[in-house]
Coordinates of C-alpha atoms and ligand atoms in Angstrom, one line a residue:
X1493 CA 82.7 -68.8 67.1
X1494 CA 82.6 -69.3 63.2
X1495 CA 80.1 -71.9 61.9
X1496 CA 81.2 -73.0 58.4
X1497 CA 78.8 -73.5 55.8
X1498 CA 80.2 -76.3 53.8
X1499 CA 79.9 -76.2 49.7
X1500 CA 79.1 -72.1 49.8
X1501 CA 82.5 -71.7 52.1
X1502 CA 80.9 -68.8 53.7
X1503 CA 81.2 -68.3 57.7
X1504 CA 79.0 -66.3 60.1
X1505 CA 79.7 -65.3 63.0
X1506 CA 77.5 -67.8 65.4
X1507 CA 76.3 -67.1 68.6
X1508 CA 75.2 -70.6 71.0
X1509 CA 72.8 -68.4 73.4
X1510 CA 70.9 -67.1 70.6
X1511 CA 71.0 -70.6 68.4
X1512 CA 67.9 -71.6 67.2
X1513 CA 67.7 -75.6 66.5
X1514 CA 66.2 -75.6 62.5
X1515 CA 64.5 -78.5 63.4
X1516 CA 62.5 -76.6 65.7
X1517 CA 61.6 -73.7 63.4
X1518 CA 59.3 -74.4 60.6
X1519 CA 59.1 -71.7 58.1
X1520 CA 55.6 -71.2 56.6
X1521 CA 54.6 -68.5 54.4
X1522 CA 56.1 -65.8 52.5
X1523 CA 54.5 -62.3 53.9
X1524 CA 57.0 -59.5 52.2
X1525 CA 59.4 -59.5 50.1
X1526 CA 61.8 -56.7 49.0
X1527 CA 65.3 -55.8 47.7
X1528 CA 65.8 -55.6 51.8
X1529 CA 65.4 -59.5 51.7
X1530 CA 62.4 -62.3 52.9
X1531 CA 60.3 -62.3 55.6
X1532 CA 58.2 -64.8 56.2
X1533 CA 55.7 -66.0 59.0
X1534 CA 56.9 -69.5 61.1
X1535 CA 56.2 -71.3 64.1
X1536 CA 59.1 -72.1 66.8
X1537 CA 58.8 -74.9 69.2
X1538 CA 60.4 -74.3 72.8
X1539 CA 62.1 -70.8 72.9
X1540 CA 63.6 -70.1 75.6
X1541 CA 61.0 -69.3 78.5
X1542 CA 58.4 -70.3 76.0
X1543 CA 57.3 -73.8 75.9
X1544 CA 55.3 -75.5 73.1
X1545 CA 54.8 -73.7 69.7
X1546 CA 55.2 -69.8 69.3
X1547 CA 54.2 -68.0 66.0
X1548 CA 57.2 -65.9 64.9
X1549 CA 58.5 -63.7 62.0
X1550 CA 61.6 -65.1 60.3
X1551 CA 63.8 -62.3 58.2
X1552 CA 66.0 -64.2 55.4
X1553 CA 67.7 -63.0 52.4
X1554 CA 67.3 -63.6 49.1
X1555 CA 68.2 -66.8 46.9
X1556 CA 70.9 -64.6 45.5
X1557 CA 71.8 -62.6 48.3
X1558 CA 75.9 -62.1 48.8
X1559 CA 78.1 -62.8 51.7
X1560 CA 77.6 -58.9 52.8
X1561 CA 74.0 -59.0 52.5
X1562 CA 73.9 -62.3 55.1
X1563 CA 76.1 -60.4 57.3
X1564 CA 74.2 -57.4 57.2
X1565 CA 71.2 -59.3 59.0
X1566 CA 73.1 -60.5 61.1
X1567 CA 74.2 -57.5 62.1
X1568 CA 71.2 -56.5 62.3
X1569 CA 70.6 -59.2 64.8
X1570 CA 73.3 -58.2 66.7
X1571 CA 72.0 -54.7 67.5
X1572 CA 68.8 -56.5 68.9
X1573 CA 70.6 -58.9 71.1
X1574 CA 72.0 -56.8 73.3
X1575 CA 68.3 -55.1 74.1
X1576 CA 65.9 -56.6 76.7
X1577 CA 62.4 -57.0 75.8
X1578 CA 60.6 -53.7 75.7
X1579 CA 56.8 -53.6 74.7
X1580 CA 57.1 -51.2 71.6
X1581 CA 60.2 -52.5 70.0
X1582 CA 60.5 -55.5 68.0
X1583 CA 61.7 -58.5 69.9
X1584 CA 64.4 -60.5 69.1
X1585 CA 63.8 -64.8 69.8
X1586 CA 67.3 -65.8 68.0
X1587 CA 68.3 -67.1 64.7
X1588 CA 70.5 -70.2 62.7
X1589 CA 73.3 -69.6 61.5
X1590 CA 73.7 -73.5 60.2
X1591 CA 72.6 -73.5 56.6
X1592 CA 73.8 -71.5 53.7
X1593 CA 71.0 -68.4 54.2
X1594 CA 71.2 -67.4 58.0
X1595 CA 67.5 -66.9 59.4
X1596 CA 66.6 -64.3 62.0
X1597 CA 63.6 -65.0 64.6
X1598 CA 61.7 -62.3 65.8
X1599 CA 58.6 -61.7 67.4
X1600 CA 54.9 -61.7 64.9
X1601 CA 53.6 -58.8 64.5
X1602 CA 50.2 -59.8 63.2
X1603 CA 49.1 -56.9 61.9
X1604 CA 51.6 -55.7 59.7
X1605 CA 53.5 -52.4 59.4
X1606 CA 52.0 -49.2 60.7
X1607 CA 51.8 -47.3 57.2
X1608 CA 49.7 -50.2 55.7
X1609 CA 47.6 -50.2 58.9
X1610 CA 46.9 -46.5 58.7
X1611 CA 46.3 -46.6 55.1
X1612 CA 43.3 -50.1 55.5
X1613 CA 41.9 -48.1 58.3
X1614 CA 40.6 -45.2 55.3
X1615 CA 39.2 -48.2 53.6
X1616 CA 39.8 -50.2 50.2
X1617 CA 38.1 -47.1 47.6
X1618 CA 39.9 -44.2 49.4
X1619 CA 43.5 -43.9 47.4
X1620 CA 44.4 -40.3 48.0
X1621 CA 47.0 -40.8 50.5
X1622 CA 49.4 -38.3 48.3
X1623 CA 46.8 -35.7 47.9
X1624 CA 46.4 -33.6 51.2
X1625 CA 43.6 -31.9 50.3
X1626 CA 41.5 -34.8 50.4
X1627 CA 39.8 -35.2 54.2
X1628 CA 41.2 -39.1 55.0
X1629 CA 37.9 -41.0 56.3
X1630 CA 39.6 -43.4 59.1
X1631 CA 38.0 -45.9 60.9
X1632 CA 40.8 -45.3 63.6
X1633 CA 39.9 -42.7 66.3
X1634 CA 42.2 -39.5 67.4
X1635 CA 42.8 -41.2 70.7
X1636 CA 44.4 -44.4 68.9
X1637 CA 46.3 -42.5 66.6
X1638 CA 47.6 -40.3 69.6
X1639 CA 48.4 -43.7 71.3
X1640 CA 50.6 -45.0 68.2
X1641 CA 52.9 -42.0 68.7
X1642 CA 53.4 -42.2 72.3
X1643 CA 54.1 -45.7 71.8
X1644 CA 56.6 -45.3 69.0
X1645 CA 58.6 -42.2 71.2
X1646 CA 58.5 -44.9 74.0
X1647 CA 60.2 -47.5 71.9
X1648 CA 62.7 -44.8 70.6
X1649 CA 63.3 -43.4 74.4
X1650 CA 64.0 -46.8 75.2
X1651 CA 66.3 -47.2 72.1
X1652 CA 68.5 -43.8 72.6
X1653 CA 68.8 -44.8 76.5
X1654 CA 70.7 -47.7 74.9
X1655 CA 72.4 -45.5 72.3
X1656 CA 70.8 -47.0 69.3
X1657 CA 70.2 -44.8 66.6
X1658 CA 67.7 -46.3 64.4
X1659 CA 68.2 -43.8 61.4
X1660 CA 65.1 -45.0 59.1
X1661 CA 62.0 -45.0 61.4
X1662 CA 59.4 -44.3 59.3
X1663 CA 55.6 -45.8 59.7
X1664 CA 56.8 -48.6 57.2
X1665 CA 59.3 -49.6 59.7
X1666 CA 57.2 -49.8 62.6
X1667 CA 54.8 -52.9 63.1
X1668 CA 51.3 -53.5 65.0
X1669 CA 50.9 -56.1 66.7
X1670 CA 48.4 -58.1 69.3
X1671 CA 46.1 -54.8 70.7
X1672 CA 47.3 -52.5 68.3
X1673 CA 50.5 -51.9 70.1
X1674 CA 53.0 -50.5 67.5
X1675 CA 56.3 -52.0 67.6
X1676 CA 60.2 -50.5 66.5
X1677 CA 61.6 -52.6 63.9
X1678 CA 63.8 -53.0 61.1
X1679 CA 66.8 -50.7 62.9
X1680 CA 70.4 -51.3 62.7
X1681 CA 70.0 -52.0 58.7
X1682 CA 69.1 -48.5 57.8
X1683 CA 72.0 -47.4 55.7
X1684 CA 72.0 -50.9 53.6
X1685 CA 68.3 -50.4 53.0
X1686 CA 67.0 -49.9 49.7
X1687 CA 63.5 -48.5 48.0
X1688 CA 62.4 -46.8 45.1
X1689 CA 61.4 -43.8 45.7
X1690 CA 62.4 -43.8 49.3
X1691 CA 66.4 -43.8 49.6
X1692 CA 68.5 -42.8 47.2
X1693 CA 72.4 -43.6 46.4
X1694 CA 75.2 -41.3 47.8
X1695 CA 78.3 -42.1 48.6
X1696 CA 77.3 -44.0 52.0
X1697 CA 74.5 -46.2 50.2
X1698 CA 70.6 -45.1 50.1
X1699 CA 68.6 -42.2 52.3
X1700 CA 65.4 -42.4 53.3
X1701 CA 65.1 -38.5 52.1
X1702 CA 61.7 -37.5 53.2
X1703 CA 62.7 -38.7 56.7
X1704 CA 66.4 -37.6 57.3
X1705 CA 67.3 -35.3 59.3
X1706 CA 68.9 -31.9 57.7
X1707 CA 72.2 -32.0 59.6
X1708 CA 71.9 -35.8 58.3
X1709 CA 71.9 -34.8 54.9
X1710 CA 74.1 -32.4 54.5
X1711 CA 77.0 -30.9 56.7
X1712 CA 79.3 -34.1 58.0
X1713 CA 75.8 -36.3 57.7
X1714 CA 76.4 -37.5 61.2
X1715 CA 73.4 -39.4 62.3
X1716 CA 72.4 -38.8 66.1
X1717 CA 69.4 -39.2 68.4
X1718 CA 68.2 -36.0 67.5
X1719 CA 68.1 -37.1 64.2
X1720 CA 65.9 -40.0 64.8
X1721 CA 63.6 -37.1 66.2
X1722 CA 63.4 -35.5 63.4
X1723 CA 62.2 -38.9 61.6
X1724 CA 59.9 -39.4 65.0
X1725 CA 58.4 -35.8 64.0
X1726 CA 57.7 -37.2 60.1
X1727 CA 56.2 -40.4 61.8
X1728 CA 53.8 -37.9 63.6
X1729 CA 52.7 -36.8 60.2
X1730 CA 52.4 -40.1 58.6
X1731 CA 49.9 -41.0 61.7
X1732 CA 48.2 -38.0 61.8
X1733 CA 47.4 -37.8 58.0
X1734 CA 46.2 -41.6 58.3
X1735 CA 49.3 -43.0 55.8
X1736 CA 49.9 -39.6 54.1
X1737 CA 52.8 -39.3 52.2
X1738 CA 55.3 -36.7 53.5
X1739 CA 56.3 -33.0 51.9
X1740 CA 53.0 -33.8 49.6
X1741 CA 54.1 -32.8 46.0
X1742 CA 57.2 -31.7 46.7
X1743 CA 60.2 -33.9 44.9
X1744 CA 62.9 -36.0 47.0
X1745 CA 65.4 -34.8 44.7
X1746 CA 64.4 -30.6 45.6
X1747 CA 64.4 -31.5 49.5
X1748 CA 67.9 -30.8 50.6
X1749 CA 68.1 -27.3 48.6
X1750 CA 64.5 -26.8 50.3
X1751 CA 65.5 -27.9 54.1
X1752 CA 68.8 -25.8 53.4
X1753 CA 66.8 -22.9 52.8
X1754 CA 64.5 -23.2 55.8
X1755 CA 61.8 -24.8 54.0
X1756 CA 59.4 -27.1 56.3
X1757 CA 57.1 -29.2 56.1
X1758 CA 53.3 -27.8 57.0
X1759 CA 50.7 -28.7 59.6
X1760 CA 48.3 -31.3 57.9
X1761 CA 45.4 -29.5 56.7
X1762 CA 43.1 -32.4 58.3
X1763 CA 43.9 -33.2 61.7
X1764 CA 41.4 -33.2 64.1
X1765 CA 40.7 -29.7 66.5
X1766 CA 41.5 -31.7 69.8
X1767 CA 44.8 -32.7 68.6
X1768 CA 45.7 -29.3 66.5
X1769 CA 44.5 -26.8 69.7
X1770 CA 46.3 -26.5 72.8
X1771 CA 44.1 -29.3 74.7
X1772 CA 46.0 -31.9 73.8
X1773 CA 47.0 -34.1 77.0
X1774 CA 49.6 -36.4 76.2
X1775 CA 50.7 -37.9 79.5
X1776 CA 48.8 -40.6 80.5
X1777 CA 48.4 -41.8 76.6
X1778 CA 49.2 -45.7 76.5
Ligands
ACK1179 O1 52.6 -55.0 56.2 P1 53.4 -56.2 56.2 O2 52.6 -57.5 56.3 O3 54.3 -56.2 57.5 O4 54.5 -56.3 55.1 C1 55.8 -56.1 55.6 C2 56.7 -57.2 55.1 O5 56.8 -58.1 56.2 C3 58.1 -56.6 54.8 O6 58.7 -56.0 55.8 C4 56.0 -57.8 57.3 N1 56.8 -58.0 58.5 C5 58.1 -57.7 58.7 N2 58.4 -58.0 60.0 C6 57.3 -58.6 60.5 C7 57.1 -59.1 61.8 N3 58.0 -59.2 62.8 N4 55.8 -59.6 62.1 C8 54.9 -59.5 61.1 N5 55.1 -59.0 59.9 C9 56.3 -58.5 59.6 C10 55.7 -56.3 57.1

Protein backbone atom coordinates (compact mmCIF):
# COMPACT_ATOMS: atom_id res chain seq x y z
CA UNK A 1 0.00 0.00 0.00
CA UNK A 2 1.44 3.50 -1.17
CA UNK A 3 0.19 6.53 0.81
CA UNK A 4 0.70 9.65 -1.35
CA UNK A 5 1.91 12.73 0.05
CA UNK A 6 0.16 15.42 -1.89
CA UNK A 7 2.25 18.83 -2.87
CA UNK A 8 5.82 16.89 -2.08
CA UNK A 9 4.53 13.86 -4.55
CA UNK A 10 6.57 11.54 -2.57
CA UNK A 11 5.11 7.93 -1.58
CA UNK A 12 6.04 5.60 1.32
CA UNK A 13 5.41 2.53 1.57
CA UNK A 14 2.48 2.40 4.41
CA UNK A 15 1.83 -0.23 6.58
CA UNK A 16 -2.24 -0.20 8.39
CA UNK A 17 -1.04 -2.54 11.40
CA UNK A 18 1.72 -0.37 12.29
CA UNK A 19 -0.25 3.11 11.50
CA UNK A 20 -0.11 5.53 14.09
CA UNK A 21 -3.24 8.05 14.06
CA UNK A 22 -1.04 11.79 14.14
CA UNK A 23 -3.73 12.92 16.07
CA UNK A 24 -2.82 10.65 18.69
CA UNK A 25 0.87 11.38 18.86
CA UNK A 26 2.02 14.69 20.13
CA UNK A 27 5.55 15.41 19.52
CA UNK A 28 7.20 17.34 22.32
CA UNK A 29 10.78 18.06 22.56
CA UNK A 30 13.70 17.92 20.49
CA UNK A 31 16.41 15.48 22.53
CA UNK A 32 19.20 14.76 19.56
CA UNK A 33 19.78 15.86 16.64
CA UNK A 34 22.38 14.66 13.97
CA UNK A 35 23.25 14.31 10.23
CA UNK A 36 21.37 10.77 11.09
CA UNK A 37 18.16 12.88 11.47
CA UNK A 38 15.59 14.08 14.70
CA UNK A 39 14.65 12.48 17.53
CA UNK A 40 12.59 13.78 19.76
CA UNK A 41 10.56 12.78 23.00
CA UNK A 42 6.33 12.49 22.56
CA UNK A 43 3.49 11.06 24.17
CA UNK A 44 1.06 8.52 22.33
CA UNK A 45 -2.44 8.01 23.35
CA UNK A 46 -3.87 4.30 22.94
CA UNK A 47 -1.14 2.00 21.38
CA UNK A 48 -2.01 -0.98 20.80
CA UNK A 49 -2.32 -3.07 24.28
CA UNK A 50 -1.54 0.21 25.92
CA UNK A 51 -4.40 2.36 26.88
CA UNK A 52 -4.28 6.05 27.93
CA UNK A 53 -0.96 8.07 27.28
CA UNK A 54 2.56 6.36 26.82
CA UNK A 55 5.84 8.43 26.67
CA UNK A 56 7.66 7.51 23.41
CA UNK A 57 10.73 8.45 21.27
CA UNK A 58 9.85 9.66 17.83
CA UNK A 59 12.86 9.43 15.07
CA UNK A 60 12.19 11.96 12.06
CA UNK A 61 14.41 13.38 9.53
CA UNK A 62 15.46 16.51 8.82
CA UNK A 63 13.55 19.70 7.23
CA UNK A 64 15.70 19.02 4.23
CA UNK A 65 15.95 15.44 4.26
CA UNK A 66 15.52 13.61 0.58
CA UNK A 67 13.20 11.00 -0.60
CA UNK A 68 16.11 8.31 0.30
CA UNK A 69 16.78 9.58 3.60
CA UNK A 70 12.70 9.12 4.54
CA UNK A 71 12.90 5.73 3.10
CA UNK A 72 15.87 4.88 4.84
CA UNK A 73 13.94 5.17 8.35
CA UNK A 74 11.52 3.53 7.19
CA UNK A 75 13.52 0.93 6.43
CA UNK A 76 14.81 1.05 9.33
CA UNK A 77 11.39 0.52 10.75
CA UNK A 78 10.85 -2.27 8.82
CA UNK A 79 13.79 -4.31 10.30
CA UNK A 80 12.08 -3.71 13.69
CA UNK A 81 8.61 -4.77 12.75
CA UNK A 82 9.22 -8.02 12.13
CA UNK A 83 10.88 -8.47 15.91
CA UNK A 84 8.82 -9.25 19.01
CA UNK A 85 9.39 -7.33 22.05
CA UNK A 86 12.63 -8.42 23.72
CA UNK A 87 13.76 -6.60 26.97
CA UNK A 88 17.26 -5.35 25.71
CA UNK A 89 16.35 -4.23 22.27
CA UNK A 90 14.66 -1.22 21.29
CA UNK A 91 11.00 -1.61 20.77
CA UNK A 92 9.19 -0.64 18.01
CA UNK A 93 5.22 1.05 18.75
CA UNK A 94 4.60 2.06 14.87
CA UNK A 95 4.94 5.19 12.88
CA UNK A 96 2.82 7.75 10.21
CA UNK A 97 3.46 7.64 7.19
CA UNK A 98 0.66 10.57 6.33
CA UNK A 99 2.51 13.80 6.19
CA UNK A 100 5.39 14.90 4.13
CA UNK A 101 8.25 13.66 6.95
CA UNK A 102 7.39 10.01 8.00
CA UNK A 103 7.74 9.59 11.93
CA UNK A 104 8.86 6.46 13.62
CA UNK A 105 7.56 5.55 17.31
CA UNK A 106 9.59 3.70 19.52
CA UNK A 107 9.88 2.99 22.93
CA UNK A 108 11.68 6.03 25.63
CA UNK A 109 14.55 5.24 26.75
CA UNK A 110 14.88 7.76 29.52
CA UNK A 111 18.20 7.73 30.20
CA UNK A 112 19.84 8.27 27.04
CA UNK A 113 22.55 6.31 25.18
CA UNK A 114 24.93 4.06 27.07
CA UNK A 115 28.26 6.10 26.09
CA UNK A 116 26.85 9.31 27.60
CA UNK A 117 25.67 7.27 30.59
CA UNK A 118 29.04 5.75 31.25
CA UNK A 119 30.75 9.00 30.64
CA UNK A 120 28.01 11.24 33.57
CA UNK A 121 28.68 8.30 35.81
CA UNK A 122 32.82 9.64 36.09
CA UNK A 123 31.25 12.95 36.83
CA UNK A 124 31.00 16.54 35.23
CA UNK A 125 35.20 17.64 36.01
CA UNK A 126 36.59 14.16 34.81
CA UNK A 127 37.16 14.68 30.75
CA UNK A 128 39.90 12.14 30.16
CA UNK A 129 37.80 9.63 28.44
CA UNK A 130 40.65 9.57 25.52
CA UNK A 131 43.50 9.30 27.84
CA UNK A 132 43.83 5.66 29.23
CA UNK A 133 46.24 6.30 31.56
CA UNK A 134 43.95 8.23 33.62
CA UNK A 135 42.12 5.87 36.45
CA UNK A 136 38.15 6.68 35.38
CA UNK A 137 36.38 7.49 38.96
CA UNK A 138 32.75 5.86 38.21
CA UNK A 139 29.95 6.15 40.32
CA UNK A 140 28.79 2.78 38.54
CA UNK A 141 29.93 -0.41 40.25
CA UNK A 142 31.81 -3.61 38.44
CA UNK A 143 28.68 -5.57 38.91
CA UNK A 144 26.46 -2.98 36.86
CA UNK A 145 28.89 -2.51 34.26
CA UNK A 146 29.17 -6.45 33.99
CA UNK A 147 25.26 -6.37 33.87
CA UNK A 148 25.30 -3.80 30.72
CA UNK A 149 27.31 -6.31 28.73
CA UNK A 150 25.32 -9.38 29.40
CA UNK A 151 22.47 -7.37 28.55
CA UNK A 152 23.64 -5.98 25.31
CA UNK A 153 24.99 -9.89 24.18
CA UNK A 154 21.37 -10.78 25.14
CA UNK A 155 19.82 -8.30 22.80
CA UNK A 156 22.41 -9.28 20.04
CA UNK A 157 21.66 -13.20 20.75
CA UNK A 158 18.30 -12.39 20.26
CA UNK A 159 19.04 -10.26 17.12
CA UNK A 160 21.35 -13.01 15.23
CA UNK A 161 18.62 -15.72 16.19
CA UNK A 162 16.52 -13.51 13.89
CA UNK A 163 19.37 -12.99 11.43
CA UNK A 164 19.74 -9.28 11.96
CA UNK A 165 23.02 -7.99 11.66
CA UNK A 166 23.19 -4.83 13.31
CA UNK A 167 26.65 -3.69 11.94
CA UNK A 168 27.21 -0.37 14.08
CA UNK A 169 26.67 -1.40 17.78
CA UNK A 170 28.64 0.76 19.52
CA UNK A 171 27.79 2.21 23.30
CA UNK A 172 26.37 5.26 21.36
CA UNK A 173 23.94 3.06 19.75
CA UNK A 174 22.70 1.35 22.70
CA UNK A 175 20.11 3.14 25.11
CA UNK A 176 19.31 2.90 29.10
CA UNK A 177 16.31 2.90 30.00
CA UNK A 178 13.75 2.39 33.18
CA UNK A 179 16.38 0.29 35.80
CA UNK A 180 19.28 0.80 33.93
CA UNK A 181 18.40 -1.88 31.44
CA UNK A 182 20.47 -1.17 28.26
CA UNK A 183 18.54 -1.40 25.11
CA UNK A 184 19.73 -2.30 21.15
CA UNK A 185 18.97 0.44 18.98
CA UNK A 186 19.57 2.30 16.01
CA UNK A 187 20.19 -1.12 13.67
CA UNK A 188 19.21 -1.63 10.26
CA UNK A 189 20.57 2.06 9.34
CA UNK A 190 24.19 1.34 9.92
CA UNK A 191 25.68 1.73 6.44
CA UNK A 192 23.61 5.20 5.80
CA UNK A 193 24.91 6.50 9.08
CA UNK A 194 27.12 9.32 9.24
CA UNK A 195 29.70 10.95 12.03
CA UNK A 196 32.70 12.77 12.20
CA UNK A 197 35.20 11.09 13.28
CA UNK A 198 33.34 7.81 13.46
CA UNK A 199 32.51 6.47 9.85
CA UNK A 200 34.17 7.37 7.04
CA UNK A 201 33.28 7.32 3.07
CA UNK A 202 34.17 4.28 0.93
CA UNK A 203 32.53 3.16 -1.79
CA UNK A 204 29.49 1.60 0.25
CA UNK A 205 28.89 4.95 2.36
CA UNK A 206 30.49 5.58 5.97
CA UNK A 207 32.30 2.91 8.54
CA UNK A 208 32.12 3.03 11.98
CA UNK A 209 36.17 2.13 11.79
CA UNK A 210 37.11 1.74 15.40
CA UNK A 211 34.20 -0.83 15.57
CA UNK A 212 34.24 -2.93 12.30
CA UNK A 213 35.18 -5.98 12.04
CA UNK A 214 38.70 -6.77 10.03
CA UNK A 215 37.11 -9.18 7.52
CA UNK A 216 34.48 -6.15 7.40
CA UNK A 217 36.95 -3.91 6.27
CA UNK A 218 38.84 -5.35 4.07
CA UNK A 219 38.64 -8.71 2.00
CA UNK A 220 34.89 -8.78 0.26
CA UNK A 221 33.67 -6.50 3.48
CA UNK A 222 30.98 -8.94 4.04
CA UNK A 223 29.22 -8.07 7.28
CA UNK A 224 28.11 -11.24 9.39
CA UNK A 225 27.21 -12.06 12.94
CA UNK A 226 30.57 -12.54 13.86
CA UNK A 227 31.18 -9.27 12.82
CA UNK A 228 28.71 -7.74 15.12
CA UNK A 229 31.01 -9.75 17.76
CA UNK A 230 33.72 -8.12 17.07
CA UNK A 231 31.77 -4.64 17.60
CA UNK A 232 30.15 -6.52 20.92
CA UNK A 233 33.97 -7.06 22.03
CA UNK A 234 34.76 -2.96 21.42
CA UNK A 235 31.39 -2.43 23.42
CA UNK A 236 33.07 -4.42 26.23
CA UNK A 237 35.80 -1.86 26.14
CA UNK A 238 33.83 1.17 25.96
CA UNK A 239 31.91 -0.25 29.26
CA UNK A 240 34.75 -1.33 30.98
CA UNK A 241 36.88 1.86 30.44
CA UNK A 242 33.59 3.81 31.72
CA UNK A 243 33.14 5.76 27.99
CA UNK A 244 36.71 5.33 26.83
CA UNK A 245 37.47 5.90 23.54
CA UNK A 246 38.65 2.83 21.59
CA UNK A 247 42.45 2.03 20.13
CA UNK A 248 43.41 5.21 22.51
CA UNK A 249 45.79 7.35 20.29
CA UNK A 250 45.88 5.46 17.56
CA UNK A 251 44.34 7.11 14.13
CA UNK A 252 41.12 5.73 12.26
CA UNK A 253 42.83 6.35 9.19
CA UNK A 254 46.15 3.73 10.40
CA UNK A 255 43.57 0.98 11.70
CA UNK A 256 43.08 -1.25 8.68
CA UNK A 257 47.05 -1.38 7.82
CA UNK A 258 47.24 -1.99 11.76
CA UNK A 259 44.34 -4.88 12.06
CA UNK A 260 45.99 -6.22 8.70
CA UNK A 261 49.10 -6.67 10.39
CA UNK A 262 47.79 -8.29 13.50
CA UNK A 263 47.69 -5.31 15.53
CA UNK A 264 44.97 -5.36 18.53
CA UNK A 265 43.63 -3.55 20.70
CA UNK A 266 45.09 -3.90 24.57
CA UNK A 267 43.47 -4.89 27.87
CA UNK A 268 42.36 -1.50 29.55
CA UNK A 269 44.98 -0.67 31.91
CA UNK A 270 42.07 0.10 34.63
CA UNK A 271 39.67 -2.56 34.95
CA UNK A 272 38.91 -3.75 38.12
CA UNK A 273 40.94 -7.26 39.59
CA UNK A 274 37.55 -9.20 39.88
CA UNK A 275 36.69 -8.63 36.38
CA UNK A 276 40.51 -8.87 34.81
CA UNK A 277 41.35 -12.39 36.94
CA UNK A 278 39.87 -15.62 36.30
CA UNK A 279 36.89 -15.18 38.95
CA UNK A 280 34.73 -13.63 36.89
CA UNK A 281 31.16 -15.43 36.93
CA UNK A 282 29.11 -14.37 34.28
CA UNK A 283 26.15 -16.66 34.29
CA UNK A 284 23.60 -15.56 36.40
CA UNK A 285 24.49 -11.73 35.50
CA UNK A 286 20.99 -9.89 34.77
O1 LIG B 1 22.00 10.49 24.99
P1 LIG B 1 20.75 10.85 24.31
O2 LIG B 1 19.74 11.67 25.03
O3 LIG B 1 20.05 9.51 23.81
O4 LIG B 1 21.05 11.48 22.89
C1 LIG B 1 20.78 10.60 21.85
C2 LIG B 1 19.93 11.29 20.81
O5 LIG B 1 18.59 10.87 21.00
C3 LIG B 1 20.36 10.95 19.38
O6 LIG B 1 20.29 9.58 19.14
C4 LIG B 1 18.50 10.02 22.10
N1 LIG B 1 17.61 8.91 21.78
C5 LIG B 1 17.57 8.20 20.63
N2 LIG B 1 16.61 7.26 20.70
C6 LIG B 1 16.03 7.38 21.93
C7 LIG B 1 15.01 6.66 22.61
N3 LIG B 1 14.36 5.64 22.03
N4 LIG B 1 14.70 7.03 23.88
C8 LIG B 1 15.37 8.05 24.46
N5 LIG B 1 16.34 8.76 23.87
C9 LIG B 1 16.68 8.42 22.63
C10 LIG B 1 19.87 9.53 22.41
Amino acid sequence: ELVRHGAYNLSFPGDPEWEIPRARLNVEKIIGRGAFGVVSRGLALDLPGKPGWTVVAVKSVQDDASEKEKLDLLSEMSVLKHLDPHPHVIRLYGCVTTEARPLVVVEYAQYGDLLGYLRKSRGVRDNYYSDPSVEPRTSLTSKQLLRFAWQISDGMDYLSKRKIIHRDLAARNVLVGDEDVCKITDFGMARDVWEEDIYVRTHEGRLPIKWTAAEALFGDGAYTTQSDVWSFGVVMYEIFTVGGDPFPGVYMRDIPALLRNGFRMSRPKFVSATLRGKKVLVIGVG
